[in-house]
Each structure stands twice: as C-alpha cells, then as structure tokens.
Amino acid sequence: MKTITYNSLQAEQAWMIVSDQLQQRNNMLAKSISHMERNPSDLPMASRLIMLRYHLKMSLRQLTQEARQQKKTTKQDNRLAEQWMHVHQLFFLLRQIDSELGRATMENTILRSWLESLEGRVYRSALVHLN
C-alpha cells in the first residue's frame, strides 16, 4: 500500500511542473526549427536546434528509463528521495536546454526576433516552483 504524504505530493507537483516546462521547450524547439528551415541561410542554426532537440529527447528517455528501473528496486522509504533526485535531474536538463537556446538566440537575430514575437507565457522559467 502506498502512503500519500504532503512531501510526496510536493515531489509529484514539482515533477509535473518540470515535465510541462520540458514539453514547452520541445514544442518551442520544433517551431523554431520549422521557422529557421524556411530560409537557406538559417539552416546551420536549424541544424543546431535539431541537435538540441535530439539531446532533450534522448536525455529524457534515459532519465525516465533510469527512474523506472530505480522504482522497481527502491524500497518505500527511499522512493521520495529517488523521486526528488529525478525531479532535480529533469530540472538540470531544463537549465541546459534554456542555456543553449539562450546562446543560440543571442547569436542569431532572426531567431531572437521570432522568439520575441511569440507570447511571453510560452517561455517561462520553472525556477520559482522548484526551489
């Protein structure tokens, strides 16, 4: 029987927030790639964003697989700690993606202008919720 505690609910909410943020970054990368592919001179940046998106997807796959394996072998007492570790790993991935996307945005004025034209809510930080 699984006991639900306030701490486990907090960890679950943090996981949902960081997962939502990662999904938003994935969607934004997909749209950015499509936008950059329209102009042949922006294909190098589109390639860079494709690599970033690939890194995001593969890292998520690996972290999720590791979390599932740990869940099977972890005792009930350690599950909350394992869940928080997974949340922090996802958050670290989010910060990596944000950092690389920020760097790409600073280097490419077309990408920067296009992202600035999007709604501000699409690109928000999860820092407040996870600290």
PDB file of C-alpha atoms in Angstrom:
ATOM      1  CA  MET A   1       0.000   0.000   0.000  1.00  0.00           C
ATOM      2  CA  LYS A   2       1.371   3.383  -0.987  1.00  0.00           C
ATOM      3  CA  THR A   3       1.073   6.164   1.573  1.00  0.00           C
ATOM      4  CA  ILE A   4       0.409   9.628   0.223  1.00  0.00           C
ATOM      5  CA  THR A   5       2.067  12.397   2.182  1.00  0.00           C
ATOM      6  CA  TYR A   6       2.412  16.123   1.738  1.00  0.00           C
ATOM      7  CA  ASN A   7       6.063  15.607   0.749  1.00  0.00           C
ATOM      8  CA  SER A   8       5.171  13.041  -1.893  1.00  0.00           C
ATOM      9  CA  LEU A   9       2.521  15.402  -3.299  1.00  0.00           C
ATOM     10  CA  GLN A  10       5.106  18.205  -3.436  1.00  0.00           C
ATOM     11  CA  ALA A  11       7.503  15.968  -5.334  1.00  0.00           C
ATOM     12  CA  GLU A  12       4.745  14.933  -7.728  1.00  0.00           C
ATOM     13  CA  GLN A  13       3.782  18.565  -8.362  1.00  0.00           C
ATOM     14  CA  ALA A  14       7.430  19.524  -8.972  1.00  0.00           C
ATOM     15  CA  TRP A  15       7.743  16.624 -11.434  1.00  0.00           C
ATOM     16  CA  MET A  16       4.610  17.781 -13.286  1.00  0.00           C
ATOM     17  CA  ILE A  17       5.889  21.372 -13.485  1.00  0.00           C
ATOM     18  CA  VAL A  18       9.332  20.464 -14.793  1.00  0.00           C
ATOM     19  CA  SER A  19       7.812  17.947 -17.227  1.00  0.00           C
ATOM     20  CA  ASP A  20       5.457  20.630 -18.529  1.00  0.00           C
ATOM     21  CA  GLN A  21       8.366  23.049 -18.926  1.00  0.00           C
ATOM     22  CA  LEU A  22      10.394  20.458 -20.848  1.00  0.00           C
ATOM     23  CA  GLN A  23       7.421  19.776 -23.120  1.00  0.00           C
ATOM     24  CA  GLN A  24       7.101  23.512 -23.780  1.00  0.00           C
ATOM     25  CA  ARG A  25      10.796  23.694 -24.707  1.00  0.00           C
ATOM     26  CA  ASN A  26      10.364  20.711 -27.022  1.00  0.00           C
ATOM     27  CA  ASN A  27       7.416  22.404 -28.744  1.00  0.00           C
ATOM     28  CA  MET A  28       9.292  25.696 -28.988  1.00  0.00           C
ATOM     29  CA  LEU A  29      12.317  23.968 -30.481  1.00  0.00           C
ATOM     30  CA  ALA A  30      10.109  22.225 -33.058  1.00  0.00           C
ATOM     31  CA  LYS A  31       8.505  25.529 -34.072  1.00  0.00           C
ATOM     32  CA  SER A  32      11.880  27.297 -34.123  1.00  0.00           C
ATOM     33  CA  ILE A  33      13.359  24.598 -36.339  1.00  0.00           C
ATOM     34  CA  SER A  34      10.459  24.907 -38.770  1.00  0.00           C
ATOM     35  CA  HIS A  35      10.862  28.676 -38.808  1.00  0.00           C
ATOM     36  CA  MET A  36      14.628  28.514 -39.392  1.00  0.00           C
ATOM     37  CA  GLU A  37      14.320  25.910 -42.155  1.00  0.00           C
ATOM     38  CA  ARG A  38      12.358  28.355 -44.323  1.00  0.00           C
ATOM     39  CA  ASN A  39      15.488  30.358 -45.150  1.00  0.00           C
ATOM     40  CA  PRO A  40      18.542  28.525 -46.570  1.00  0.00           C
ATOM     41  CA  SER A  41      20.942  30.885 -44.781  1.00  0.00           C
ATOM     42  CA  ASP A  42      19.434  29.813 -41.440  1.00  0.00           C
ATOM     43  CA  LEU A  43      19.918  26.086 -41.999  1.00  0.00           C
ATOM     44  CA  PRO A  44      23.060  25.943 -39.787  1.00  0.00           C
ATOM     45  CA  MET A  45      21.003  27.327 -36.878  1.00  0.00           C
ATOM     46  CA  ALA A  46      18.162  24.923 -37.684  1.00  0.00           C
ATOM     47  CA  SER A  47      20.699  22.071 -37.515  1.00  0.00           C
ATOM     48  CA  ARG A  48      21.931  23.316 -34.150  1.00  0.00           C
ATOM     49  CA  LEU A  49      18.368  23.410 -32.824  1.00  0.00           C
ATOM     50  CA  ILE A  50      17.731  19.909 -34.187  1.00  0.00           C
ATOM     51  CA  MET A  51      20.756  18.672 -32.219  1.00  0.00           C
ATOM     52  CA  LEU A  52      19.482  20.437 -29.103  1.00  0.00           C
ATOM     53  CA  ARG A  53      16.050  18.858 -29.510  1.00  0.00           C
ATOM     54  CA  TYR A  54      17.644  15.452 -30.042  1.00  0.00           C
ATOM     55  CA  HIS A  55      19.666  15.924 -26.834  1.00  0.00           C
ATOM     56  CA  LEU A  56      16.471  16.821 -24.985  1.00  0.00           C
ATOM     57  CA  LYS A  57      14.580  13.774 -26.222  1.00  0.00           C
ATOM     58  CA  MET A  58      17.421  11.296 -25.637  1.00  0.00           C
ATOM     59  CA  SER A  59      18.189  12.670 -22.177  1.00  0.00           C
ATOM     60  CA  LEU A  60      14.521  12.445 -21.198  1.00  0.00           C
ATOM     61  CA  ARG A  61      14.350   8.890 -22.468  1.00  0.00           C
ATOM     62  CA  GLN A  62      17.446   7.899 -20.488  1.00  0.00           C
ATOM     63  CA  LEU A  63      16.360   9.633 -17.270  1.00  0.00           C
ATOM     64  CA  THR A  64      12.878   8.120 -17.485  1.00  0.00           C
ATOM     65  CA  GLN A  65      14.260   4.649 -18.079  1.00  0.00           C
ATOM     66  CA  GLU A  66      16.625   5.011 -15.115  1.00  0.00           C
ATOM     67  CA  ALA A  67      13.784   6.252 -12.894  1.00  0.00           C
ATOM     68  CA  ARG A  68      11.623   3.275 -13.842  1.00  0.00           C
ATOM     69  CA  GLN A  69      14.417   0.836 -13.024  1.00  0.00           C
ATOM     70  CA  GLN A  70      15.075   2.527  -9.685  1.00  0.00           C
ATOM     71  CA  LYS A  71      11.379   2.466  -8.841  1.00  0.00           C
ATOM     72  CA  LYS A  72      11.343  -1.335  -9.124  1.00  0.00           C
ATOM     73  CA  THR A  73      14.361  -1.821  -6.866  1.00  0.00           C
ATOM     74  CA  THR A  74      13.932   1.041  -4.388  1.00  0.00           C
ATOM     75  CA  LYS A  75      12.341   0.429  -1.019  1.00  0.00           C
ATOM     76  CA  GLN A  76       9.346   2.522   0.002  1.00  0.00           C
ATOM     77  CA  ASP A  77      11.460   4.572   2.444  1.00  0.00           C
ATOM     78  CA  ASN A  78      13.800   5.777  -0.303  1.00  0.00           C
ATOM     79  CA  ARG A  79      11.194   6.403  -3.007  1.00  0.00           C
ATOM     80  CA  LEU A  80      10.651  10.041  -2.097  1.00  0.00           C
ATOM     81  CA  ALA A  81      14.387  10.752  -2.228  1.00  0.00           C
ATOM     82  CA  GLU A  82      14.624   8.970  -5.590  1.00  0.00           C
ATOM     83  CA  GLN A  83      11.657  10.948  -6.899  1.00  0.00           C
ATOM     84  CA  TRP A  84      13.267  14.249  -5.868  1.00  0.00           C
ATOM     85  CA  MET A  85      16.543  13.176  -7.457  1.00  0.00           C
ATOM     86  CA  HIS A  86      14.680  12.546 -10.721  1.00  0.00           C
ATOM     87  CA  VAL A  87      12.990  15.965 -10.496  1.00  0.00           C
ATOM     88  CA  HIS A  88      16.373  17.638  -9.984  1.00  0.00           C
ATOM     89  CA  GLN A  89      17.870  15.742 -12.929  1.00  0.00           C
ATOM     90  CA  LEU A  90      14.993  16.919 -15.136  1.00  0.00           C
ATOM     91  CA  PHE A  91      15.433  20.450 -13.842  1.00  0.00           C
ATOM     92  CA  PHE A  92      19.150  20.326 -14.673  1.00  0.00           C
ATOM     93  CA  LEU A  93      18.224  19.217 -18.203  1.00  0.00           C
ATOM     94  CA  LEU A  94      15.761  22.124 -18.426  1.00  0.00           C
ATOM     95  CA  ARG A  95      18.505  24.574 -17.428  1.00  0.00           C
ATOM     96  CA  GLN A  96      20.849  23.051 -20.039  1.00  0.00           C
ATOM     97  CA  ILE A  97      18.231  23.443 -22.765  1.00  0.00           C
ATOM     98  CA  ASP A  98      17.447  27.010 -21.678  1.00  0.00           C
ATOM     99  CA  SER A  99      21.145  27.883 -21.653  1.00  0.00           C
ATOM    100  CA  GLU A 100      21.776  26.507 -25.138  1.00  0.00           C
ATOM    101  CA  LEU A 101      18.616  28.050 -26.528  1.00  0.00           C
ATOM    102  CA  GLY A 102      19.587  31.373 -24.968  1.00  0.00           C
ATOM    103  CA  ARG A 103      23.042  31.155 -26.520  1.00  0.00           C
ATOM    104  CA  ALA A 104      21.550  30.372 -29.949  1.00  0.00           C
ATOM    105  CA  THR A 105      19.108  33.266 -29.573  1.00  0.00           C
ATOM    106  CA  MET A 106      21.918  35.698 -28.785  1.00  0.00           C
ATOM    107  CA  GLU A 107      23.892  34.557 -31.832  1.00  0.00           C
ATOM    108  CA  ASN A 108      21.039  34.680 -34.350  1.00  0.00           C
ATOM    109  CA  THR A 109      18.973  37.852 -34.766  1.00  0.00           C
ATOM    110  CA  ILE A 110      16.291  36.139 -36.870  1.00  0.00           C
ATOM    111  CA  LEU A 111      15.722  33.500 -34.188  1.00  0.00           C
ATOM    112  CA  ARG A 112      15.763  36.155 -31.465  1.00  0.00           C
ATOM    113  CA  SER A 113      13.217  38.347 -33.297  1.00  0.00           C
ATOM    114  CA  TRP A 114      10.957  35.407 -33.976  1.00  0.00           C
ATOM    115  CA  LEU A 115      11.039  34.142 -30.376  1.00  0.00           C
ATOM    116  CA  GLU A 116      10.369  37.665 -29.068  1.00  0.00           C
ATOM    117  CA  SER A 117       7.271  37.806 -31.259  1.00  0.00           C
ATOM    118  CA  LEU A 118       5.816  34.757 -29.514  1.00  0.00           C
ATOM    119  CA  GLU A 119       3.701  35.082 -26.415  1.00  0.00           C
ATOM    120  CA  GLY A 120       5.756  35.532 -23.263  1.00  0.00           C
ATOM    121  CA  ARG A 121       3.961  32.761 -21.413  1.00  0.00           C
ATOM    122  CA  VAL A 122       5.322  30.109 -23.773  1.00  0.00           C
ATOM    123  CA  TYR A 123       8.824  30.595 -22.445  1.00  0.00           C
ATOM    124  CA  ARG A 124       8.721  30.876 -18.697  1.00  0.00           C
ATOM    125  CA  SER A 125      11.049  29.651 -16.009  1.00  0.00           C
ATOM    126  CA  ALA A 126      10.264  26.911 -13.519  1.00  0.00           C
ATOM    127  CA  LEU A 127      12.871  28.145 -11.025  1.00  0.00           C
ATOM    128  CA  VAL A 128      10.321  29.587  -8.603  1.00  0.00           C
ATOM    129  CA  HIS A 129       8.347  26.348  -8.382  1.00  0.00           C
ATOM    130  CA  LEU A 130      11.300  24.035  -7.902  1.00  0.00           C
ATOM    131  CA  ASN A 131      13.312  25.869  -5.262  1.00  0.00           C
TER     132      ASN A 131
END
